[in-house]
mmCIF file of C-alpha atoms and ligand atoms in Angstrom:
data_model
loop_
_atom_site.group_PDB
_atom_site.id
_atom_site.type_symbol
_atom_site.label_atom_id
_atom_site.label_comp_id
_atom_site.label_asym_id
_atom_site.label_seq_id
_atom_site.Cartn_x
_atom_site.Cartn_y
_atom_site.Cartn_z
ATOM 1 C CA MET A 21 -32.088 17.256 -1.260
ATOM 2 C CA THR A 22 -35.535 15.684 -1.255
ATOM 3 C CA ASP A 23 -36.234 12.074 -0.350
ATOM 4 C CA THR A 24 -38.289 11.241 -3.399
ATOM 5 C CA ARG A 25 -38.146 7.442 -2.892
ATOM 6 C CA LEU A 26 -37.953 7.367 -6.645
ATOM 7 C CA HIS A 27 -34.596 6.344 -8.025
ATOM 8 C CA ALA A 28 -33.132 6.144 -11.453
ATOM 9 C CA ARG A 29 -31.747 2.698 -12.126
ATOM 10 C CA PHE A 30 -28.015 2.738 -11.475
ATOM 11 C CA PRO A 31 -26.452 2.347 -14.930
ATOM 12 C CA ALA A 32 -23.890 -0.363 -14.295
ATOM 13 C CA ALA A 33 -22.749 -3.787 -15.332
ATOM 14 C CA SER A 34 -21.834 -5.992 -12.357
ATOM 15 C CA PHE A 35 -19.086 -8.560 -12.133
ATOM 16 C CA ILE A 36 -18.099 -11.098 -9.506
ATOM 17 C CA SER A 37 -14.752 -11.905 -11.146
ATOM 18 C CA GLN A 38 -12.222 -10.710 -13.681
ATOM 19 C CA THR A 39 -13.269 -13.591 -15.957
ATOM 20 C CA GLU A 40 -16.819 -12.225 -16.135
ATOM 21 C CA PHE A 41 -15.486 -8.740 -16.767
ATOM 22 C CA ALA A 42 -13.224 -9.933 -19.610
ATOM 23 C CA GLU A 43 -16.135 -11.762 -21.214
ATOM 24 C CA TYR A 44 -18.302 -8.635 -20.970
ATOM 25 C CA CYS A 45 -15.581 -6.515 -22.597
ATOM 26 C CA ARG A 46 -15.344 -9.001 -25.443
ATOM 27 C CA LEU A 47 -19.104 -9.141 -26.039
ATOM 28 C CA MET A 48 -19.661 -5.403 -25.621
ATOM 29 C CA GLN A 49 -16.641 -4.171 -27.553
ATOM 30 C CA ALA A 50 -18.736 -2.231 -30.087
ATOM 31 C CA ARG A 51 -20.626 -0.375 -27.363
ATOM 32 C CA LEU A 52 -17.449 0.343 -25.425
ATOM 33 C CA ASP A 53 -15.868 1.726 -28.613
ATOM 34 C CA THR A 54 -18.865 4.025 -29.140
ATOM 35 C CA ARG A 55 -18.510 5.368 -25.621
ATOM 36 C CA TYR A 56 -14.832 5.948 -26.186
ATOM 37 C CA LEU A 57 -15.527 7.834 -29.428
ATOM 38 C CA HIS A 58 -18.126 9.972 -27.686
ATOM 39 C CA GLU A 59 -15.689 10.817 -24.909
ATOM 40 C CA THR A 60 -12.830 11.644 -27.242
ATOM 41 C CA SER A 61 -15.189 13.912 -29.224
ATOM 42 C CA LEU A 62 -15.205 16.086 -26.101
ATOM 43 C CA THR A 63 -11.520 16.960 -26.543
ATOM 44 C CA THR A 64 -11.356 20.713 -26.080
ATOM 45 C CA HIS A 65 -9.381 23.968 -26.188
ATOM 46 C CA ASP A 66 -11.500 25.400 -23.363
ATOM 47 C CA ASP A 67 -10.564 25.691 -19.698
ATOM 48 C CA ARG A 68 -14.042 24.615 -18.715
ATOM 49 C CA VAL A 69 -16.543 22.207 -20.198
ATOM 50 C CA THR A 70 -20.227 22.305 -19.331
ATOM 51 C CA GLN A 71 -22.768 19.602 -20.159
ATOM 52 C CA VAL A 72 -26.486 19.433 -19.485
ATOM 53 C CA GLY A 73 -27.741 16.279 -17.789
ATOM 54 C CA THR A 74 -29.555 14.839 -14.792
ATOM 55 C CA CYS A 75 -28.251 14.481 -11.242
ATOM 56 C CA GLY A 76 -28.546 10.771 -10.343
ATOM 57 C CA PRO A 77 -29.146 11.228 -6.604
ATOM 58 C CA CYS A 78 -31.826 13.947 -6.880
ATOM 59 C CA LEU A 79 -33.134 13.450 -10.430
ATOM 60 C CA ARG A 80 -32.894 17.172 -11.090
ATOM 61 C CA ARG A 81 -31.954 18.762 -14.390
ATOM 62 C CA THR A 82 -28.435 20.056 -13.915
ATOM 63 C CA VAL A 83 -25.344 21.441 -15.593
ATOM 64 C CA PHE A 84 -22.145 19.459 -15.069
ATOM 65 C CA THR A 85 -19.026 21.605 -15.003
ATOM 66 C CA THR A 86 -15.521 20.300 -15.583
ATOM 67 C CA ASP A 87 -12.341 22.282 -15.057
ATOM 68 C CA THR A 88 -10.052 21.008 -17.815
ATOM 69 C CA THR A 89 -6.832 22.766 -16.766
ATOM 70 C CA GLY A 90 -5.355 19.503 -15.413
ATOM 71 C CA TRP A 91 -6.084 17.573 -18.612
ATOM 72 C CA GLU A 92 -3.233 16.451 -20.826
ATOM 73 C CA ARG A 93 -2.712 18.438 -24.037
ATOM 74 C CA GLN A 94 -2.476 17.069 -27.527
ATOM 75 C CA PRO A 95 0.123 18.607 -29.907
ATOM 76 C CA ASP A 96 -2.621 20.871 -31.343
ATOM 77 C CA GLY A 97 -3.290 22.293 -27.890
ATOM 78 C CA ARG A 98 -6.594 20.533 -27.308
ATOM 79 C CA ARG A 99 -7.006 18.787 -23.987
ATOM 80 C CA VAL A 100 -7.764 15.076 -23.724
ATOM 81 C CA PRO A 101 -10.672 14.249 -21.397
ATOM 82 C CA GLU A 102 -9.750 12.838 -17.993
ATOM 83 C CA TRP A 103 -13.051 12.085 -16.306
ATOM 84 C CA SER A 104 -11.959 10.581 -13.001
ATOM 85 C CA ASP A 105 -12.605 13.725 -10.992
ATOM 86 C CA ALA A 106 -14.816 15.677 -13.366
ATOM 87 C CA GLN A 107 -18.397 16.728 -14.100
ATOM 88 C CA ALA A 108 -19.273 18.576 -10.905
ATOM 89 C CA CYS A 109 -23.036 18.951 -10.541
ATOM 90 C CA ASP A 110 -24.687 22.306 -9.762
ATOM 91 C CA CYS A 111 -26.468 20.808 -6.724
ATOM 92 C CA GLU A 112 -25.597 22.060 -3.246
ATOM 93 C CA ASP A 113 -22.556 19.811 -2.751
ATOM 94 C CA ARG A 114 -21.208 20.125 -6.298
ATOM 95 C CA LEU A 115 -20.404 16.418 -6.330
ATOM 96 C CA THR A 116 -18.255 15.051 -9.125
ATOM 97 C CA GLY A 117 -19.456 12.066 -11.163
ATOM 98 C CA ARG A 118 -17.753 9.501 -8.933
ATOM 99 C CA LEU A 119 -19.310 10.841 -5.749
ATOM 100 C CA ARG A 120 -22.765 11.227 -7.307
ATOM 101 C CA ALA A 121 -22.463 7.609 -8.435
ATOM 102 C CA LEU A 122 -21.587 6.589 -4.870
ATOM 103 C CA VAL A 123 -24.704 8.275 -3.467
ATOM 104 C CA HIS A 124 -26.884 7.066 -6.340
ATOM 105 C CA PHE A 125 -25.730 3.458 -5.902
ATOM 106 C CA ALA A 126 -26.312 3.640 -2.139
ATOM 107 C CA GLN A 127 -29.893 4.745 -2.841
ATOM 108 C CA SER A 128 -30.742 2.376 -5.634
ATOM 109 C CA ASP A 129 -28.811 -0.790 -4.750
ATOM 110 C CA ALA A 130 -27.925 -0.621 -1.060
ATOM 111 C CA SER A 131 -31.122 0.602 0.600
ATOM 112 C CA LEU A 132 -29.962 4.014 1.765
ATOM 113 C CA ARG A 133 -33.212 5.200 3.349
ATOM 114 C CA ARG A 134 -34.553 7.406 6.142
ATOM 115 C CA TRP A 135 -34.179 4.506 8.602
ATOM 116 C CA THR A 136 -30.654 3.480 7.620
ATOM 117 C CA ARG A 137 -27.961 3.453 10.299
ATOM 118 C CA LEU A 138 -25.005 4.636 8.248
ATOM 119 C CA LEU A 139 -21.314 4.379 9.069
ATOM 120 C CA LEU A 140 -18.995 6.686 7.143
ATOM 121 C CA PHE A 141 -15.484 5.295 7.394
ATOM 122 C CA GLY A 142 -12.421 7.411 6.652
ATOM 123 C CA PRO A 143 -11.656 11.136 6.643
ATOM 124 C CA PRO A 144 -14.521 13.565 5.971
ATOM 125 C CA GLY A 145 -15.447 13.804 2.303
ATOM 126 C CA GLN A 146 -17.588 15.850 -0.028
ATOM 127 C CA ALA A 147 -20.394 13.293 -0.316
ATOM 128 C CA ASP A 148 -20.910 13.004 3.455
ATOM 129 C CA ARG A 149 -23.557 15.692 3.823
ATOM 130 C CA CYS A 150 -25.633 14.232 1.039
ATOM 131 C CA LEU A 151 -25.317 10.638 2.330
ATOM 132 C CA SER A 152 -26.197 11.697 5.887
ATOM 133 C CA ALA A 153 -29.193 13.700 4.690
ATOM 134 C CA LEU A 154 -30.595 10.561 3.059
ATOM 135 C CA ALA A 155 -29.870 8.253 6.028
ATOM 136 C CA GLY A 156 -31.540 7.888 9.421
ATOM 137 C CA GLU A 157 -28.575 8.105 11.745
ATOM 138 C CA THR A 158 -24.978 8.670 10.701
ATOM 139 C CA THR A 159 -21.809 7.750 12.582
ATOM 140 C CA ARG A 160 -18.345 8.697 11.425
ATOM 141 C CA ILE A 161 -15.269 6.667 12.279
ATOM 142 C CA GLU A 162 -12.147 8.216 10.801
ATOM 143 C CA ARG A 163 -9.788 5.303 11.289
ATOM 144 C CA LEU A 164 -9.376 1.878 12.853
ATOM 145 C CA ALA A 165 -8.387 1.643 16.501
ATOM 146 C CA PRO A 166 -5.593 -0.581 17.846
ATOM 147 C CA GLY A 167 -6.804 -3.890 19.266
ATOM 148 C CA PRO A 168 -5.687 -5.682 22.446
ATOM 149 C CA THR A 169 -2.615 -7.192 20.766
ATOM 150 C CA ALA A 170 -0.246 -5.763 18.168
ATOM 151 C CA ALA A 171 -1.812 -7.961 15.485
ATOM 152 C CA ASP A 172 -5.368 -6.746 16.159
ATOM 153 C CA VAL A 173 -7.293 -3.768 14.953
ATOM 154 C CA ARG A 174 -10.877 -2.891 15.657
ATOM 155 C CA LEU A 175 -13.681 -0.534 14.759
ATOM 156 C CA PRO A 176 -14.965 1.187 17.878
ATOM 157 C CA ALA A 177 -18.567 0.034 17.342
ATOM 158 C CA GLY A 178 -20.792 -2.823 18.470
ATOM 159 C CA ASP A 179 -21.746 -5.931 16.501
ATOM 160 C CA GLU A 180 -24.491 -5.388 13.886
ATOM 161 C CA ALA A 181 -24.627 -1.667 14.704
ATOM 162 C CA PHE A 182 -25.092 -0.431 11.111
ATOM 163 C CA HIS A 183 -27.058 -1.154 7.952
ATOM 164 C CA LEU A 184 -24.615 0.444 5.569
ATOM 165 C CA VAL A 185 -20.898 1.267 5.589
ATOM 166 C CA VAL A 186 -19.585 3.729 2.996
ATOM 167 C CA SER A 187 -15.951 4.581 2.421
ATOM 168 C CA SER A 188 -14.693 6.892 -0.288
ATOM 169 C CA ASN A 189 -11.135 6.885 -1.555
ATOM 170 C CA TYR A 190 -9.556 5.727 1.686
ATOM 171 C CA LEU A 191 -9.290 1.929 2.066
ATOM 172 C CA HIS A 192 -6.315 1.657 -0.309
ATOM 173 C CA ARG A 193 -4.343 3.627 2.316
ATOM 174 C CA VAL A 194 -5.225 1.295 5.214
ATOM 175 C CA PRO A 195 -2.432 -1.288 5.738
ATOM 176 C CA PRO A 196 -4.527 -3.805 7.758
ATOM 177 C CA LEU A 197 -7.200 -3.869 5.046
ATOM 178 C CA ARG A 198 -8.221 -7.502 5.519
ATOM 179 C CA ALA A 199 -8.779 -6.859 9.224
ATOM 180 C CA ALA A 200 -10.791 -3.748 8.338
ATOM 181 C CA LEU A 201 -13.050 -5.781 6.032
ATOM 182 C CA ALA A 202 -13.656 -8.322 8.801
ATOM 183 C CA GLU A 203 -14.559 -5.467 11.135
ATOM 184 C CA PHE A 204 -17.054 -4.034 8.614
ATOM 185 C CA ARG A 205 -18.594 -7.485 8.435
ATOM 186 C CA ARG A 206 -18.863 -7.591 12.224
ATOM 187 C CA VAL A 207 -20.523 -4.183 12.628
ATOM 188 C CA LEU A 208 -23.069 -4.734 9.823
ATOM 189 C CA ALA A 209 -26.536 -6.045 10.595
ATOM 190 C CA PRO A 210 -27.897 -9.004 8.571
ATOM 191 C CA GLY A 211 -28.673 -7.785 5.053
ATOM 192 C CA GLY A 212 -26.243 -4.889 5.448
ATOM 193 C CA SER A 213 -23.943 -3.513 2.778
ATOM 194 C CA LEU A 214 -20.450 -2.141 2.372
ATOM 195 C CA ILE A 215 -19.821 0.224 -0.541
ATOM 196 C CA PHE A 216 -16.437 1.710 -1.327
ATOM 197 C CA LEU A 217 -14.574 3.680 -3.929
ATOM 198 C CA VAL A 218 -10.851 3.091 -4.367
ATOM 199 C CA PRO A 219 -8.500 3.382 -7.333
ATOM 200 C CA PHE A 220 -9.229 0.059 -9.031
ATOM 201 C CA ARG A 221 -6.842 -1.591 -11.499
ATOM 202 C CA TYR A 222 -9.332 -3.375 -13.717
ATOM 203 C CA ARG A 223 -6.547 -5.039 -15.698
ATOM 204 C CA ALA A 224 -5.002 -6.629 -12.597
ATOM 205 C CA LEU A 225 -6.075 -9.906 -11.068
ATOM 206 C CA ARG A 226 -4.140 -9.470 -7.849
ATOM 207 C CA THR A 227 -4.052 -6.700 -5.304
ATOM 208 C CA LEU A 228 -0.468 -5.606 -4.742
ATOM 209 C CA SER A 229 0.304 -4.430 -1.241
ATOM 210 C CA ARG A 230 3.387 -2.530 -0.224
ATOM 211 C CA ASP A 231 5.687 -4.332 2.167
ATOM 212 C CA GLY A 232 8.081 -2.885 4.668
ATOM 213 C CA LEU A 233 5.970 -0.089 6.074
ATOM 214 C CA PRO A 234 7.625 1.355 9.168
ATOM 215 C CA GLU A 235 6.151 -0.113 12.313
ATOM 216 C CA LEU A 236 5.191 2.204 15.130
ATOM 217 C CA GLY A 237 5.819 0.745 18.598
ATOM 218 C CA GLY A 238 5.681 -2.808 17.203
ATOM 219 C CA ARG A 239 2.349 -2.114 15.508
ATOM 220 C CA GLN A 240 1.486 -1.798 11.878
ATOM 221 C CA PRO A 241 0.299 1.745 11.104
ATOM 222 C CA LEU A 242 -3.507 2.000 10.833
ATOM 223 C CA GLU A 243 -3.403 4.338 7.882
ATOM 224 C CA PHE A 244 -0.833 5.706 5.520
ATOM 225 C CA ARG A 245 -0.632 8.939 3.551
ATOM 226 C CA GLU A 246 0.255 7.193 0.289
ATOM 227 C CA PRO A 247 -1.544 4.272 -1.358
ATOM 228 C CA VAL A 248 -0.551 0.962 0.247
ATOM 229 C CA HIS A 249 -2.677 -1.352 -1.901
ATOM 230 C CA ASP A 250 -3.028 -1.367 -5.695
ATOM 231 C CA ILE A 251 -6.417 -2.978 -5.771
ATOM 232 C CA GLY A 252 -7.281 -5.646 -8.342
ATOM 233 C CA TRP A 253 -10.024 -8.196 -8.874
ATOM 234 C CA ASP A 254 -9.050 -10.479 -6.004
ATOM 235 C CA MET A 255 -10.469 -7.785 -3.704
ATOM 236 C CA LEU A 256 -13.784 -9.542 -4.321
ATOM 237 C CA ASP A 257 -12.222 -12.718 -2.850
ATOM 238 C CA TRP A 258 -10.925 -10.728 0.103
ATOM 239 C CA LEU A 259 -14.484 -9.538 0.745
ATOM 240 C CA ARG A 260 -15.914 -13.064 0.537
ATOM 241 C CA GLU A 261 -13.124 -14.359 2.790
ATOM 242 C CA ALA A 262 -14.038 -11.637 5.299
ATOM 243 C CA GLY A 263 -17.509 -13.207 5.507
ATOM 244 C CA PHE A 264 -19.560 -11.221 3.000
ATOM 245 C CA ARG A 265 -22.024 -13.374 1.120
ATOM 246 C CA HIS A 266 -21.960 -11.344 -2.095
ATOM 247 C CA ALA A 267 -19.198 -9.177 -3.511
ATOM 248 C CA ALA A 268 -19.231 -7.470 -6.884
ATOM 249 C CA ALA A 269 -17.561 -4.719 -8.867
ATOM 250 C CA HIS A 270 -19.993 -2.401 -10.616
ATOM 251 C CA SER A 271 -18.768 -0.658 -13.732
ATOM 252 C CA TYR A 272 -20.974 2.365 -14.361
ATOM 253 C CA TRP A 273 -21.322 4.737 -17.287
ATOM 254 C CA SER A 274 -23.953 7.236 -18.357
ATOM 255 C CA ASN A 275 -23.803 10.310 -20.548
ATOM 256 C CA GLU A 276 -27.095 11.663 -19.190
ATOM 257 C CA LEU A 277 -26.077 11.217 -15.540
ATOM 258 C CA GLY A 278 -22.545 12.555 -16.027
ATOM 259 C CA TYR A 279 -20.722 9.293 -15.337
ATOM 260 C CA LEU A 280 -18.199 9.427 -18.156
ATOM 261 C CA GLY A 281 -14.864 7.594 -18.274
ATOM 262 C CA ALA A 282 -13.748 4.078 -19.112
ATOM 263 C CA PHE A 283 -14.457 1.516 -16.407
ATOM 264 C CA ASN A 284 -15.498 3.564 -13.428
ATOM 265 C CA ILE A 285 -15.642 0.930 -10.721
ATOM 266 C CA LEU A 286 -17.517 0.893 -7.442
ATOM 267 C CA LEU A 287 -17.165 -2.063 -5.050
ATOM 268 C CA HIS A 288 -20.085 -3.504 -3.123
ATOM 269 C CA ALA A 289 -20.307 -6.344 -0.631
ATOM 270 C CA SER A 290 -23.399 -7.483 1.226
ATOM 271 C CA LEU A 291 -24.437 -9.965 3.872
HETATM 272 ZN ZN1 ZN B 18 -28.322 16.635 -7.211
#
């Protein structure tokens, strides 16, 4: 991957609340319908769909490949598009649309540069190599550490140690999520950013968290195998309450860049 310093604009609409999002949906209904029609026109009998486009992170001409075997079938045997984990690029890491969007957003909107001190939080993921290659120095922390008391958790890192924290598909499995957000705030330098991907329920105002998780030695578990939080729009309030100055949900879509699917959401908070 080359560091071209030239980025395609990240094709997203940004919202700081569900109210803004609802208003956007109302005003943009015709465009959203057109997207939906385009996507449903890609209903297929084939086991594999290929589309020509451009890779957002490296601005290279590419072929996106989607394995459709997991897609739901219509009565006539055609499969209905399910884009959430689709459109793998032919670049080195074969990133799907979601992960390319994560890298692309980090470049274009969160200053991922050669000097960036990057923290990757959560288990290793497919986008890590690409993110690290674009950053200055990368640190990985796989999970929170217990704090001095049972109620505390901490990130084993100093104050203001990083410019950017990225977490992909993990935070919804972290029971002490509010404490984790406060820790991200603590370890970010002024101007720093947190970007994360989680399953996002764009119709829900409130985040629903599972109660009654088994405690281990009087402590809440630091991670869980299954989702613990069904994340809704109030996550933006959680981020602001954790001390972030700005928090927004970015809904991205692009046919050319291989970001298909209704309401793909990426969350971003900055200081
Ligand atoms: Zn690429």
